[in-house]
PDB file of C-alpha atoms in Angstrom:
ATOM      1  CA  MET A   4     -15.414   7.762 -18.277  1.00  0.00           C
ATOM      2  CA  ALA A   5     -15.753   4.385 -16.547  1.00  0.00           C
ATOM      3  CA  LYS A   6     -13.350   3.817 -13.665  1.00  0.00           C
ATOM      4  CA  LEU A   7     -11.205   0.736 -13.658  1.00  0.00           C
ATOM      5  CA  PRO A   8     -10.706  -1.106 -10.350  1.00  0.00           C
ATOM      6  CA  ARG A   9      -8.413   0.787  -7.994  1.00  0.00           C
ATOM      7  CA  ASN A  10      -6.117  -2.206  -7.603  1.00  0.00           C
ATOM      8  CA  LEU A  11      -5.721  -4.162 -10.843  1.00  0.00           C
ATOM      9  CA  SER A  12      -4.771  -7.795 -10.283  1.00  0.00           C
ATOM     10  CA  GLN A  13      -3.121  -9.968 -12.924  1.00  0.00           C
ATOM     11  CA  HIS A  14      -6.510 -11.617 -13.440  1.00  0.00           C
ATOM     12  CA  ASP A  15      -8.126  -8.203 -14.041  1.00  0.00           C
ATOM     13  CA  ILE A  16      -5.497  -7.393 -16.662  1.00  0.00           C
ATOM     14  CA  LYS A  17      -6.125 -10.744 -18.361  1.00  0.00           C
ATOM     15  CA  LEU A  18      -9.874 -10.045 -18.500  1.00  0.00           C
ATOM     16  CA  LEU A  19      -9.277  -6.555 -19.896  1.00  0.00           C
ATOM     17  CA  ARG A  20      -7.011  -7.968 -22.615  1.00  0.00           C
ATOM     18  CA  VAL A  21      -9.665 -10.513 -23.569  1.00  0.00           C
ATOM     19  CA  PHE A  22     -12.259  -7.745 -23.780  1.00  0.00           C
ATOM     20  CA  GLN A  23      -9.923  -5.575 -25.859  1.00  0.00           C
ATOM     21  CA  THR A  24      -9.283  -8.440 -28.284  1.00  0.00           C
ATOM     22  CA  VAL A  25     -13.011  -9.152 -28.633  1.00  0.00           C
ATOM     23  CA  VAL A  26     -13.654  -5.503 -29.485  1.00  0.00           C
ATOM     24  CA  ASP A  27     -10.710  -5.352 -31.899  1.00  0.00           C
ATOM     25  CA  CYS A  28     -11.939  -8.530 -33.624  1.00  0.00           C
ATOM     26  CA  GLY A  29     -15.522  -7.336 -33.776  1.00  0.00           C
ATOM     27  CA  GLY A  30     -17.063 -10.146 -31.739  1.00  0.00           C
ATOM     28  CA  PHE A  31     -16.676 -13.396 -29.849  1.00  0.00           C
ATOM     29  CA  THR A  32     -16.462 -15.712 -32.851  1.00  0.00           C
ATOM     30  CA  ALA A  33     -13.710 -13.784 -34.582  1.00  0.00           C
ATOM     31  CA  ALA A  34     -11.789 -13.509 -31.303  1.00  0.00           C
ATOM     32  CA  GLU A  35     -11.669 -17.296 -30.794  1.00  0.00           C
ATOM     33  CA  THR A  36      -8.763 -17.751 -33.190  1.00  0.00           C
ATOM     34  CA  GLU A  37      -6.882 -14.730 -31.935  1.00  0.00           C
ATOM     35  CA  LEU A  38      -7.205 -15.762 -28.272  1.00  0.00           C
ATOM     36  CA  ASN A  39      -6.959 -19.512 -28.943  1.00  0.00           C
ATOM     37  CA  ILE A  40      -9.858 -20.207 -26.581  1.00  0.00           C
ATOM     38  CA  GLY A  41     -13.483 -21.213 -27.152  1.00  0.00           C
ATOM     39  CA  ARG A  42     -16.431 -18.881 -27.375  1.00  0.00           C
ATOM     40  CA  SER A  43     -17.953 -20.181 -24.139  1.00  0.00           C
ATOM     41  CA  THR A  44     -14.731 -19.416 -22.266  1.00  0.00           C
ATOM     42  CA  ILE A  45     -14.594 -15.917 -23.779  1.00  0.00           C
ATOM     43  CA  SER A  46     -18.195 -15.380 -22.648  1.00  0.00           C
ATOM     44  CA  ILE A  47     -17.278 -16.393 -19.098  1.00  0.00           C
ATOM     45  CA  TYR A  48     -14.311 -13.994 -19.088  1.00  0.00           C
ATOM     46  CA  ILE A  49     -16.453 -11.081 -20.288  1.00  0.00           C
ATOM     47  CA  SER A  50     -19.153 -11.881 -17.730  1.00  0.00           C
ATOM     48  CA  ASN A  51     -16.521 -11.970 -14.979  1.00  0.00           C
ATOM     49  CA  LEU A  52     -15.172  -8.598 -16.109  1.00  0.00           C
ATOM     50  CA  GLU A  53     -18.675  -7.102 -16.109  1.00  0.00           C
ATOM     51  CA  GLN A  54     -19.205  -8.371 -12.571  1.00  0.00           C
ATOM     52  CA  ARG A  55     -15.841  -6.976 -11.509  1.00  0.00           C
ATOM     53  CA  LEU A  56     -16.630  -3.543 -12.982  1.00  0.00           C
ATOM     54  CA  LYS A  57     -20.353  -3.697 -12.116  1.00  0.00           C
ATOM     55  CA  LEU A  58     -21.085  -2.599 -15.694  1.00  0.00           C
ATOM     56  CA  SER A  59     -22.705  -3.994 -18.813  1.00  0.00           C
ATOM     57  CA  LEU A  60     -19.987  -3.804 -21.470  1.00  0.00           C
ATOM     58  CA  CYS A  61     -21.525  -5.233 -24.627  1.00  0.00           C
ATOM     59  CA  GLN A  62     -24.594  -6.659 -26.322  1.00  0.00           C
ATOM     60  CA  ARG A  63     -24.211 -10.132 -27.807  1.00  0.00           C
ATOM     61  CA  GLY A  64     -26.831 -12.228 -29.482  1.00  0.00           C
ATOM     62  CA  ARG A  65     -28.604 -12.738 -32.782  1.00  0.00           C
ATOM     63  CA  GLN A  66     -28.253  -9.083 -33.675  1.00  0.00           C
ATOM     64  CA  GLY A  67     -24.475  -9.373 -33.381  1.00  0.00           C
ATOM     65  CA  PHE A  68     -21.834  -7.835 -31.135  1.00  0.00           C
ATOM     66  CA  SER A  69     -21.967  -4.190 -30.074  1.00  0.00           C
ATOM     67  CA  LEU A  70     -20.553  -2.111 -27.238  1.00  0.00           C
ATOM     68  CA  THR A  71     -22.669  -0.341 -24.672  1.00  0.00           C
ATOM     69  CA  GLN A  72     -21.789   3.224 -23.745  1.00  0.00           C
ATOM     70  CA  GLU A  73     -19.988   1.931 -20.657  1.00  0.00           C
ATOM     71  CA  GLY A  74     -18.196  -0.698 -22.750  1.00  0.00           C
ATOM     72  CA  GLN A  75     -16.904   1.968 -25.124  1.00  0.00           C
ATOM     73  CA  ALA A  76     -15.641   4.010 -22.164  1.00  0.00           C
ATOM     74  CA  VAL A  77     -13.837   0.979 -20.720  1.00  0.00           C
ATOM     75  CA  TYR A  78     -12.312   0.181 -24.114  1.00  0.00           C
ATOM     76  CA  ASN A  79     -11.077   3.786 -24.367  1.00  0.00           C
ATOM     77  CA  ALA A  80      -9.579   3.501 -20.886  1.00  0.00           C
ATOM     78  CA  ILE A  81      -7.769   0.306 -21.924  1.00  0.00           C
ATOM     79  CA  GLN A  82      -6.323   2.128 -24.909  1.00  0.00           C
ATOM     80  CA  GLN A  83      -5.052   4.899 -22.630  1.00  0.00           C
ATOM     81  CA  LEU A  84      -3.561   2.280 -20.320  1.00  0.00           C
ATOM     82  CA  GLU A  85      -1.749   0.701 -23.277  1.00  0.00           C
ATOM     83  CA  GLN A  86      -0.368   4.098 -24.322  1.00  0.00           C
ATOM     84  CA  ALA A  87       0.825   4.820 -20.772  1.00  0.00           C
ATOM     85  CA  HIS A  88       2.543   1.430 -20.664  1.00  0.00           C
ATOM     86  CA  GLN A  89       4.300   2.129 -23.965  1.00  0.00           C
ATOM     87  CA  GLN A  90       5.429   5.556 -22.757  1.00  0.00           C
ATOM     88  CA  PHE A  91       6.734   4.015 -19.549  1.00  0.00           C
ATOM     89  CA  SER A  92       8.625   1.329 -21.467  1.00  0.00           C
ATOM     90  CA  GLN A  93      10.194   4.000 -23.678  1.00  0.00           C
ATOM     91  CA  LEU A  94      11.155   6.029 -20.609  1.00  0.00           C
ATOM     92  CA  VAL A  95      12.800   3.015 -18.980  1.00  0.00           C
ATOM     93  CA  ALA A  96      14.626   2.150 -22.186  1.00  0.00           C
ATOM     94  CA  GLY A  97      16.063   5.660 -22.221  1.00  0.00           C
ATOM     95  CA  LEU A  98      17.057   5.598 -18.563  1.00  0.00           C
ATOM     96  CA  THR A  99      18.535   2.209 -17.874  1.00  0.00           C
ATOM     97  CA  ASP A 100      21.589   2.722 -20.058  1.00  0.00           C
ATOM     98  CA  SER A 101      22.832   5.494 -17.772  1.00  0.00           C
ATOM     99  CA  LEU A 102      21.616   4.223 -14.389  1.00  0.00           C
ATOM    100  CA  SER A 103      24.316   2.822 -12.138  1.00  0.00           C
ATOM    101  CA  GLY A 104      25.619   3.084  -8.607  1.00  0.00           C
ATOM    102  CA  GLU A 105      23.502   2.894  -5.466  1.00  0.00           C
ATOM    103  CA  LEU A 106      19.796   3.541  -5.113  1.00  0.00           C
ATOM    104  CA  VAL A 107      19.096   3.989  -1.393  1.00  0.00           C
ATOM    105  CA  ILE A 108      15.636   3.197  -0.008  1.00  0.00           C
ATOM    106  CA  LEU A 109      14.888   3.901   3.648  1.00  0.00           C
ATOM    107  CA  THR A 110      12.090   2.840   5.983  1.00  0.00           C
ATOM    108  CA  ALA A 111      11.290   4.008   9.488  1.00  0.00           C
ATOM    109  CA  ASP A 112       9.645   0.923  10.956  1.00  0.00           C
ATOM    110  CA  GLN A 113       9.610  -2.831  11.104  1.00  0.00           C
ATOM    111  CA  LEU A 114       8.019  -3.950   7.828  1.00  0.00           C
ATOM    112  CA  ASP A 115       4.545  -5.446   8.011  1.00  0.00           C
ATOM    113  CA  GLN A 116       3.172  -7.506   5.123  1.00  0.00           C
ATOM    114  CA  SER A 117       1.786  -4.532   3.161  1.00  0.00           C
ATOM    115  CA  ARG A 118       5.055  -2.592   3.179  1.00  0.00           C
ATOM    116  CA  LEU A 119       7.165  -5.712   2.753  1.00  0.00           C
ATOM    117  CA  GLY A 120       5.133  -6.673  -0.315  1.00  0.00           C
ATOM    118  CA  LEU A 121       5.372  -3.211  -1.867  1.00  0.00           C
ATOM    119  CA  LEU A 122       9.133  -2.920  -1.347  1.00  0.00           C
ATOM    120  CA  SER A 123       9.850  -6.439  -2.599  1.00  0.00           C
ATOM    121  CA  LYS A 124       7.902  -5.764  -5.820  1.00  0.00           C
ATOM    122  CA  LEU A 125       9.715  -2.457  -6.265  1.00  0.00           C
ATOM    123  CA  CYS A 126      13.115  -4.119  -5.801  1.00  0.00           C
ATOM    124  CA  ALA A 127      12.238  -6.913  -8.234  1.00  0.00           C
ATOM    125  CA  ALA A 128      11.210  -4.394 -10.905  1.00  0.00           C
ATOM    126  CA  LEU A 129      14.295  -2.249 -10.343  1.00  0.00           C
ATOM    127  CA  GLN A 130      16.597  -5.259 -10.603  1.00  0.00           C
ATOM    128  CA  GLN A 131      14.934  -6.326 -13.841  1.00  0.00           C
ATOM    129  CA  GLN A 132      14.741  -2.912 -15.493  1.00  0.00           C
ATOM    130  CA  ALA A 133      17.995  -1.383 -14.231  1.00  0.00           C
ATOM    131  CA  PRO A 134      20.333  -4.262 -13.346  1.00  0.00           C
ATOM    132  CA  GLN A 135      23.328  -1.916 -13.051  1.00  0.00           C
ATOM    133  CA  LEU A 136      21.816  -0.329  -9.953  1.00  0.00           C
ATOM    134  CA  GLN A 137      22.971  -1.508  -6.536  1.00  0.00           C
ATOM    135  CA  LEU A 138      20.004  -1.424  -4.162  1.00  0.00           C
ATOM    136  CA  ALA A 139      20.629  -0.403  -0.564  1.00  0.00           C
ATOM    137  CA  LEU A 140      17.804  -0.695   2.000  1.00  0.00           C
ATOM    138  CA  ASP A 141      18.021   0.468   5.596  1.00  0.00           C
ATOM    139  CA  VAL A 142      15.909   1.436   8.619  1.00  0.00           C
ATOM    140  CA  LEU A 143      16.463   4.839  10.279  1.00  0.00           C
ATOM    141  CA  PRO A 144      14.569   7.159  12.632  1.00  0.00           C
ATOM    142  CA  LEU A 145      12.174   9.572  10.930  1.00  0.00           C
ATOM    143  CA  GLN A 146      14.318  12.680  11.405  1.00  0.00           C
ATOM    144  CA  GLN A 147      17.409  10.946  10.019  1.00  0.00           C
ATOM    145  CA  ILE A 148      15.428   9.800   6.971  1.00  0.00           C
ATOM    146  CA  GLU A 149      14.277  13.349   6.260  1.00  0.00           C
ATOM    147  CA  LEU A 150      17.842  14.640   6.592  1.00  0.00           C
ATOM    148  CA  ALA A 151      19.256  11.868   4.381  1.00  0.00           C
ATOM    149  CA  LEU A 152      16.736  12.693   1.623  1.00  0.00           C
ATOM    150  CA  LEU A 153      17.456  16.426   1.824  1.00  0.00           C
ATOM    151  CA  LYS A 154      21.228  15.799   1.656  1.00  0.00           C
ATOM    152  CA  ASP A 155      20.840  13.382  -1.303  1.00  0.00           C
ATOM    153  CA  GLN A 156      22.180  10.544   0.848  1.00  0.00           C
ATOM    154  CA  ALA A 157      19.009   8.553   0.069  1.00  0.00           C
ATOM    155  CA  HIS A 158      16.690   8.511  -2.923  1.00  0.00           C
ATOM    156  CA  LEU A 159      13.307   7.609  -1.493  1.00  0.00           C
ATOM    157  CA  ALA A 160      11.681   6.434   1.709  1.00  0.00           C
ATOM    158  CA  LEU A 161       8.581   4.541   2.775  1.00  0.00           C
ATOM    159  CA  MET A 162       7.542   6.222   6.006  1.00  0.00           C
ATOM    160  CA  PRO A 163       4.561   7.426   8.049  1.00  0.00           C
ATOM    161  CA  GLY A 164       3.068  10.688   6.825  1.00  0.00           C
ATOM    162  CA  TYR A 165       3.086  12.304  10.276  1.00  0.00           C
ATOM    163  CA  ARG A 166       4.323  15.634   8.974  1.00  0.00           C
ATOM    164  CA  GLN A 167       5.477  17.278   5.768  1.00  0.00           C
ATOM    165  CA  ILE A 168       8.575  19.464   5.573  1.00  0.00           C
ATOM    166  CA  ASP A 169       9.817  21.876   2.923  1.00  0.00           C
ATOM    167  CA  GLY A 170      12.035  20.369   0.242  1.00  0.00           C
ATOM    168  CA  LEU A 171      10.389  16.931   0.256  1.00  0.00           C
ATOM    169  CA  GLN A 172       7.404  15.609  -1.660  1.00  0.00           C
ATOM    170  CA  TYR A 173       4.955  13.042  -0.315  1.00  0.00           C
ATOM    171  CA  GLN A 174       2.739  10.503  -2.045  1.00  0.00           C
ATOM    172  CA  HIS A 175       0.231   8.650   0.140  1.00  0.00           C
ATOM    173  CA  VAL A 176       0.298   4.939  -0.712  1.00  0.00           C
ATOM    174  CA  PHE A 177      -1.887   3.147   1.825  1.00  0.00           C
ATOM    175  CA  SER A 178      -3.207   3.132   5.367  1.00  0.00           C
ATOM    176  CA  THR A 179      -3.472   0.304   7.904  1.00  0.00           C
ATOM    177  CA  PRO A 180      -5.212   0.399  11.308  1.00  0.00           C
ATOM    178  CA  ILE A 181      -3.289   0.500  14.576  1.00  0.00           C
ATOM    179  CA  PHE A 182      -5.058  -1.034  17.600  1.00  0.00           C
ATOM    180  CA  LEU A 183      -4.546  -0.733  21.356  1.00  0.00           C
ATOM    181  CA  CYS A 184      -3.263  -4.048  22.755  1.00  0.00           C
ATOM    182  CA  CYS A 185      -2.244  -5.766  25.960  1.00  0.00           C
ATOM    183  CA  ALA A 186      -0.629  -9.126  26.742  1.00  0.00           C
ATOM    184  CA  ALA A 187      -2.204 -12.212  28.277  1.00  0.00           C
ATOM    185  CA  THR A 188      -0.439 -11.492  31.574  1.00  0.00           C
ATOM    186  CA  HIS A 189      -1.783  -7.923  31.781  1.00  0.00           C
ATOM    187  CA  PRO A 190      -4.669  -7.193  34.207  1.00  0.00           C
ATOM    188  CA  LEU A 191      -6.841  -5.892  31.328  1.00  0.00           C
ATOM    189  CA  PHE A 192      -6.578  -9.078  29.282  1.00  0.00           C
ATOM    190  CA  LYS A 193      -9.591 -10.779  30.889  1.00  0.00           C
ATOM    191  CA  LEU A 194     -11.630  -7.621  31.389  1.00  0.00           C
ATOM    192  CA  ALA A 195     -14.626  -7.314  29.048  1.00  0.00           C
ATOM    193  CA  ASP A 196     -14.577  -4.447  26.559  1.00  0.00           C
ATOM    194  CA  SER A 197     -17.848  -3.204  28.024  1.00  0.00           C
ATOM    195  CA  ALA A 198     -16.068  -2.581  31.337  1.00  0.00           C
ATOM    196  CA  ILE A 199     -13.193  -0.600  29.772  1.00  0.00           C
ATOM    197  CA  ASN A 200     -13.207   3.185  29.398  1.00  0.00           C
ATOM    198  CA  ASP A 201     -10.733   6.080  29.331  1.00  0.00           C
ATOM    199  CA  GLU A 202     -10.567   6.236  33.128  1.00  0.00           C
ATOM    200  CA  ILE A 203      -9.702   2.533  33.400  1.00  0.00           C
ATOM    201  CA  LEU A 204      -6.990   2.770  30.740  1.00  0.00           C
ATOM    202  CA  ALA A 205      -5.406   5.800  32.394  1.00  0.00           C
ATOM    203  CA  GLN A 206      -4.607   3.644  35.435  1.00  0.00           C
ATOM    204  CA  TYR A 207      -2.085   1.501  33.516  1.00  0.00           C
ATOM    205  CA  PRO A 208       1.336   2.434  32.081  1.00  0.00           C
ATOM    206  CA  ALA A 209       1.276   2.806  28.305  1.00  0.00           C
ATOM    207  CA  ILE A 210       3.901   2.806  25.564  1.00  0.00           C
ATOM    208  CA  HIS A 211       4.466   6.135  23.819  1.00  0.00           C
ATOM    209  CA  PRO A 212       6.125   6.144  20.354  1.00  0.00           C
ATOM    210  CA  GLY A 213       8.399   9.016  21.374  1.00  0.00           C
ATOM    211  CA  VAL A 214       7.696  11.012  18.208  1.00  0.00           C
ATOM    212  CA  ASP A 215       4.923  13.253  16.973  1.00  0.00           C
ATOM    213  CA  ILE A 216       2.245  11.287  15.107  1.00  0.00           C
ATOM    214  CA  ASN A 217      -0.936  12.085  13.187  1.00  0.00           C
ATOM    215  CA  PRO A 218      -3.826  13.965  14.885  1.00  0.00           C
ATOM    216  CA  GLU A 219      -5.946  10.825  15.282  1.00  0.00           C
ATOM    217  CA  GLY A 220      -3.080   9.039  17.011  1.00  0.00           C
ATOM    218  CA  ARG A 221      -2.334  12.018  19.256  1.00  0.00           C
ATOM    219  CA  LYS A 222      -5.933  12.029  20.495  1.00  0.00           C
ATOM    220  CA  GLN A 223      -5.656   8.356  21.411  1.00  0.00           C
ATOM    221  CA  LEU A 224      -2.299   8.781  23.205  1.00  0.00           C
ATOM    222  CA  GLN A 225      -3.653  11.679  25.236  1.00  0.00           C
ATOM    223  CA  LYS A 226      -6.027   9.226  26.928  1.00  0.00           C
ATOM    224  CA  LEU A 227      -3.139   7.081  28.202  1.00  0.00           C
ATOM    225  CA  GLN A 228      -0.526   7.343  30.955  1.00  0.00           C
ATOM    226  CA  ALA A 229       2.917   7.243  29.327  1.00  0.00           C
ATOM    227  CA  GLY A 230       5.084   4.717  31.137  1.00  0.00           C
ATOM    228  CA  ALA A 231       7.565   3.624  28.469  1.00  0.00           C
ATOM    229  CA  ARG A 232       8.866   4.795  25.086  1.00  0.00           C
ATOM    230  CA  ALA A 233       9.415   2.681  21.953  1.00  0.00           C
ATOM    231  CA  TYR A 234       9.017   3.812  18.370  1.00  0.00           C
ATOM    232  CA  GLN A 235      10.010   0.638  16.506  1.00  0.00           C
ATOM    233  CA  PHE A 236       7.216  -1.907  16.491  1.00  0.00           C
ATOM    234  CA  ASP A 237       9.415  -4.872  17.434  1.00  0.00           C
ATOM    235  CA  THR A 238      10.661  -3.097  20.571  1.00  0.00           C
ATOM    236  CA  ARG A 239       7.103  -1.972  21.296  1.00  0.00           C
ATOM    237  CA  LEU A 240       5.997  -5.594  20.968  1.00  0.00           C
ATOM    238  CA  ALA A 241       8.643  -6.676  23.489  1.00  0.00           C
ATOM    239  CA  LEU A 242       7.269  -4.187  26.023  1.00  0.00           C
ATOM    240  CA  LEU A 243       3.719  -5.372  25.383  1.00  0.00           C
ATOM    241  CA  LEU A 244       4.632  -9.040  25.815  1.00  0.00           C
ATOM    242  CA  SER A 245       6.266  -8.207  29.155  1.00  0.00           C
ATOM    243  CA  GLY A 246       2.744  -7.778  30.479  1.00  0.00           C
ATOM    244  CA  GLY A 247       3.512  -4.457  32.124  1.00  0.00           C
ATOM    245  CA  TYR A 248       2.159  -2.074  29.482  1.00  0.00           C
ATOM    246  CA  ILE A 249      -0.627  -1.333  27.047  1.00  0.00           C
ATOM    247  CA  GLY A 250       0.213   0.113  23.640  1.00  0.00           C
ATOM    248  CA  PHE A 251      -0.670   0.442  19.990  1.00  0.00           C
ATOM    249  CA  LEU A 252       0.400  -2.033  17.275  1.00  0.00           C
ATOM    250  CA  PRO A 253      -0.483  -2.267  13.558  1.00  0.00           C
ATOM    251  CA  GLU A 254      -3.013  -4.967  12.798  1.00  0.00           C
ATOM    252  CA  GLU A 255      -0.673  -6.972  10.551  1.00  0.00           C
ATOM    253  CA  ILE A 256       2.039  -7.158  13.217  1.00  0.00           C
ATOM    254  CA  ALA A 257      -0.384  -7.898  16.062  1.00  0.00           C
ATOM    255  CA  LYS A 258      -2.444 -10.490  14.161  1.00  0.00           C
ATOM    256  CA  PRO A 259      -0.369 -13.658  14.852  1.00  0.00           C
ATOM    257  CA  TYR A 260      -0.089 -12.756  18.546  1.00  0.00           C
ATOM    258  CA  ILE A 261      -3.828 -12.123  18.698  1.00  0.00           C
ATOM    259  CA  ALA A 262      -4.469 -15.515  17.078  1.00  0.00           C
ATOM    260  CA  SER A 263      -2.241 -17.298  19.622  1.00  0.00           C
ATOM    261  CA  ARG A 264      -3.854 -15.314  22.477  1.00  0.00           C
ATOM    262  CA  GLN A 265      -0.559 -13.796  23.558  1.00  0.00           C
ATOM    263  CA  LEU A 266      -2.152 -10.385  22.918  1.00  0.00           C
ATOM    264  CA  ARG A 267      -5.675  -9.023  22.739  1.00  0.00           C
ATOM    265  CA  TYR A 268      -7.183  -5.895  21.209  1.00  0.00           C
ATOM    266  CA  ILE A 269      -8.663  -3.500  23.752  1.00  0.00           C
ATOM    267  CA  LYS A 270     -12.068  -2.247  22.587  1.00  0.00           C
ATOM    268  CA  PRO A 271     -10.859  -2.138  18.949  1.00  0.00           C
ATOM    269  CA  ALA A 272     -13.839  -0.196  17.605  1.00  0.00           C
ATOM    270  CA  GLN A 273     -12.927   2.735  19.865  1.00  0.00           C
ATOM    271  CA  TYR A 274      -9.175   2.595  20.511  1.00  0.00           C
ATOM    272  CA  GLN A 275      -7.546   2.675  17.086  1.00  0.00           C
ATOM    273  CA  TYR A 276      -6.166   5.133  14.554  1.00  0.00           C
ATOM    274  CA  PRO A 277      -4.954   4.983  10.915  1.00  0.00           C
ATOM    275  CA  PHE A 278      -1.286   4.326  10.165  1.00  0.00           C
ATOM    276  CA  ASN A 279      -0.762   6.312   6.958  1.00  0.00           C
ATOM    277  CA  GLN A 280       2.211   5.450   4.770  1.00  0.00           C
ATOM    278  CA  SER A 281       3.803   7.703   2.155  1.00  0.00           C
ATOM    279  CA  ILE A 282       6.557   7.458  -0.419  1.00  0.00           C
ATOM    280  CA  VAL A 283       8.825  10.432   0.236  1.00  0.00           C
ATOM    281  CA  THR A 284      11.455  11.890  -2.091  1.00  0.00           C
ATOM    282  CA  LYS A 285      13.384  15.129  -2.409  1.00  0.00           C
ATOM    283  CA  GLN A 286      11.562  17.666  -4.580  1.00  0.00           C
ATOM    284  CA  ILE A 287      14.656  18.233  -6.732  1.00  0.00           C
ATOM    285  CA  PRO A 288      16.897  15.187  -6.200  1.00  0.00           C
ATOM    286  CA  ARG A 289      20.469  15.063  -7.440  1.00  0.00           C
ATOM    287  CA  ASP A 290      20.009  11.624  -9.053  1.00  0.00           C
ATOM    288  CA  SER A 291      16.690  12.519 -10.657  1.00  0.00           C
ATOM    289  CA  ALA A 292      16.787   9.670 -13.192  1.00  0.00           C
ATOM    290  CA  LYS A 293      16.977   7.036 -10.456  1.00  0.00           C
ATOM    291  CA  VAL A 294      14.184   8.636  -8.444  1.00  0.00           C
ATOM    292  CA  LYS A 295      12.031   9.062 -11.536  1.00  0.00           C
ATOM    293  CA  LEU A 296      12.379   5.395 -12.457  1.00  0.00           C
ATOM    294  CA  ALA A 297      11.533   4.242  -8.921  1.00  0.00           C
ATOM    295  CA  LEU A 298       8.480   6.515  -8.772  1.00  0.00           C
ATOM    296  CA  HIS A 299       7.232   5.312 -12.173  1.00  0.00           C
ATOM    297  CA  ILE A 300       7.521   1.708 -11.023  1.00  0.00           C
ATOM    298  CA  LEU A 301       5.724   2.495  -7.774  1.00  0.00           C
ATOM    299  CA  GLN A 302       2.972   4.255  -9.692  1.00  0.00           C
ATOM    300  CA  SER A 303       2.413   1.139 -11.790  1.00  0.00           C
ATOM    301  CA  LEU A 304       2.346  -1.051  -8.650  1.00  0.00           C
ATOM    302  CA  LEU A 305      -0.266   1.168  -6.999  1.00  0.00           C
ATOM    303  CA  VAL A 306      -2.693   1.272  -9.938  1.00  0.00           C
TER     304      VAL A 306
END
């Protein structure tokens, strides 16, 4: 079966709906009335979809309209997507009548743009589909988040997937790079990357997150001399901007400071590691309906 794009944009969905209508109508001409757009515009939309999918979807010309094998597979996938959407709508309709009270969402870090965008879309969908729910968002240390989920004091969390513990379930959502940085007032700021190595870095105090992190991150930290501790990225940034330390920051948080030359990346091709983010819930939560709704919404946002 043909694979749809991993991340469907609104424009992708529009193109897929145009293609579905063309197939349902049996060709471009018949679809003009249904779509209320001209044949030339329909042709452009289909061509754009073919470029997006890197597939030839249909034959059109004097011999009439017909689907290619790939086009039939994509049409079948669209049908399955429509069925999944209908099932989801039915599920929500059955849930929202009984959903009320708080839905608690926790995070462990300062929100960068990726996580901020995901949570804001989740909250918007929850408010629309279950307006009786009262959303509560908070930031806690990793261990407190795990305990809150296990004790049913929170419903879900967006947190780094550094470890997995019994009783919780984890769904990886995305990964962003974390780079080694220093401030403009740090001695390494003007030193060329070609002159920097593990021995040079070990001479300068570095910021340690103070918690266990993923294996790639641990390997990077082992090269450094721990001289300060800060888990939260905003407090880590304050230490970096003091000019006394080197340390790791996610790209999205570091970017504006890199652009203004308050920070620099140190040999970014070598000194970096992935910052993996997961949605975490209790395996058998007390308020299962709330958790199920939130996870269904998240699944639709991550398509």
